[in-house]
XYZ file of C-alpha atoms in Angstrom:
171
model
C 90.631 128.075 70.219
C 92.951 129.943 72.549
C 94.137 127.907 75.569
C 95.811 130.824 77.301
C 94.521 133.672 79.418
C 94.991 137.351 78.657
C 98.554 137.292 80.041
C 99.467 134.442 77.660
C 99.921 132.032 80.596
C 98.557 128.520 80.116
C 95.101 127.990 81.585
C 95.101 125.657 84.582
C 92.220 123.286 84.013
C 92.692 121.849 87.511
C 92.180 125.280 89.087
C 89.189 125.934 86.858
C 87.701 122.553 87.810
C 88.316 123.182 91.511
C 86.364 126.452 91.287
C 83.602 125.123 89.027
C 80.055 123.860 89.462
C 81.530 120.356 89.209
C 83.512 121.015 92.385
C 80.412 122.363 94.121
C 78.592 119.170 93.169
C 81.513 117.085 94.496
C 81.475 119.128 97.710
C 77.737 118.517 98.176
C 78.216 114.828 97.379
C 80.995 114.540 99.956
C 79.106 116.326 102.706
C 75.956 114.322 101.975
C 77.970 111.111 102.147
C 79.370 112.146 105.547
C 75.835 112.807 106.822
C 74.480 109.535 105.381
C 77.324 107.513 106.896
C 76.868 109.131 110.313
C 73.107 108.528 110.261
C 73.584 104.918 109.174
C 76.366 104.076 111.626
C 74.513 105.686 114.556
C 71.153 104.127 113.628
C 70.383 101.150 111.432
C 74.033 100.164 111.224
C 74.208 99.471 114.950
C 71.262 97.086 114.688
C 72.684 95.367 111.603
C 76.050 94.948 113.310
C 74.458 93.272 116.338
C 72.921 90.617 114.091
C 76.239 89.663 112.444
C 78.314 86.593 113.340
C 81.560 87.313 115.223
C 83.884 87.410 112.191
C 81.617 89.698 110.212
C 81.016 91.807 113.315
C 84.750 92.456 113.636
C 84.966 93.242 109.920
C 81.995 95.618 110.304
C 83.770 97.451 113.113
C 86.977 97.750 111.073
C 85.113 98.913 107.955
C 83.074 101.478 109.848
C 86.205 102.936 111.477
C 88.017 103.065 108.127
C 84.942 104.598 106.479
C 84.699 107.273 109.152
C 88.409 108.100 108.894
C 88.276 108.234 105.096
C 85.234 110.507 105.115
C 86.748 112.886 107.673
C 89.867 113.216 105.509
C 87.781 113.859 102.408
C 85.532 116.379 104.190
C 88.588 118.231 105.521
C 90.059 118.456 102.022
C 86.756 119.609 100.534
C 86.379 122.307 103.200
C 89.927 123.546 102.581
C 89.362 123.720 98.845
C 86.049 125.502 99.323
C 87.867 128.071 101.491
C 90.318 128.629 98.604
C 87.459 128.963 96.109
C 85.719 131.525 98.314
C 88.907 133.558 98.829
C 89.230 132.735 102.533
C 92.597 131.037 101.930
C 95.234 131.295 99.233
C 96.329 128.129 97.462
C 99.653 128.337 99.363
C 97.854 128.644 102.720
C 95.655 125.694 101.808
C 98.719 123.661 100.820
C 100.224 124.401 104.228
C 97.001 123.438 106.041
C 96.621 120.410 103.803
C 99.719 118.872 105.357
C 97.591 118.297 108.463
C 95.057 116.364 106.371
C 96.393 112.882 105.727
C 94.780 112.428 102.330
C 95.763 108.956 101.179
C 94.306 105.916 99.506
C 92.562 103.696 102.016
C 91.193 100.461 100.672
C 88.621 98.329 102.426
C 89.633 97.002 105.826
C 88.152 93.532 105.395
C 89.210 90.728 103.101
C 87.539 90.168 99.710
C 85.938 87.030 101.154
C 84.328 88.830 104.117
C 83.379 92.176 102.532
C 80.427 90.741 100.514
C 78.944 89.322 103.728
C 78.707 92.764 105.364
C 75.389 94.691 105.302
C 74.492 96.165 101.924
C 74.190 99.699 103.327
C 77.712 99.624 104.771
C 79.170 98.198 101.555
C 77.393 100.886 99.508
C 78.754 103.661 101.730
C 82.273 102.197 101.560
C 82.147 101.916 97.761
C 80.807 105.464 97.359
C 83.520 106.790 99.674
C 86.220 104.954 97.697
C 84.990 106.484 94.418
C 84.916 109.959 95.977
C 88.366 109.367 97.490
C 89.825 108.523 94.066
C 88.335 111.664 92.496
C 89.532 113.932 95.296
C 93.047 112.495 95.352
C 93.268 112.944 91.585
C 92.169 116.585 91.836
C 94.500 117.131 94.790
C 97.455 115.870 92.778
C 96.546 118.152 89.879
C 96.228 121.181 92.171
C 99.090 120.733 94.603
C 101.736 118.709 92.801
C 104.745 120.777 91.823
C 104.587 120.758 87.996
C 108.368 121.066 87.769
C 108.963 118.118 90.086
C 107.152 115.550 87.958
C 105.797 112.372 89.414
C 108.164 110.603 91.771
C 108.417 106.978 90.794
C 109.955 104.412 93.119
C 113.253 103.017 91.898
C 112.190 99.538 92.982
C 108.591 98.474 93.308
C 107.457 97.431 96.790
C 106.794 93.921 95.493
C 110.267 93.685 93.982
C 111.722 94.978 97.242
C 109.945 92.224 99.193
C 111.072 89.581 96.704
C 114.664 90.766 97.108
C 114.340 90.456 100.904
C 113.005 86.916 100.512
C 115.803 86.000 98.115
C 118.360 87.343 100.578
C 116.790 85.478 103.493
C 116.541 82.152 101.701
C 119.670 82.652 99.616
């Protein structure tokens, strides 16, 4: 099996994936998730939130804001990549525009003790958005990471850095 194209350059599986039916399915999934979240938060979610105790109500508000932010970032990335796939933007133009999209890991906003007490529909939307976020960030790294740069690894882990600060403070 030949893993090169006609010019004997290696085939970029990331670029093939980004332009494939799998990407189109991911795009539809992302846009559907945005629509479902908006419909839920503007409709049944409002009623569910009103019925929550104060602590859970605050957690609901934080989760819904984080969910909305996460989905807007993911939708922006998906739209940029679709524009590349359809020839409306080059990969370099998309990389430049992508700097405006703050694509980053965003975990849940509420604590592990409170999250299970939130409405099932909100939790489902959050979990679906987190799975989609992980897939998109992985594809983004494959597409836009400079292959010659390698992965930048921190010299000291954040935990080790904090432990060093504590050791210095308490000598």
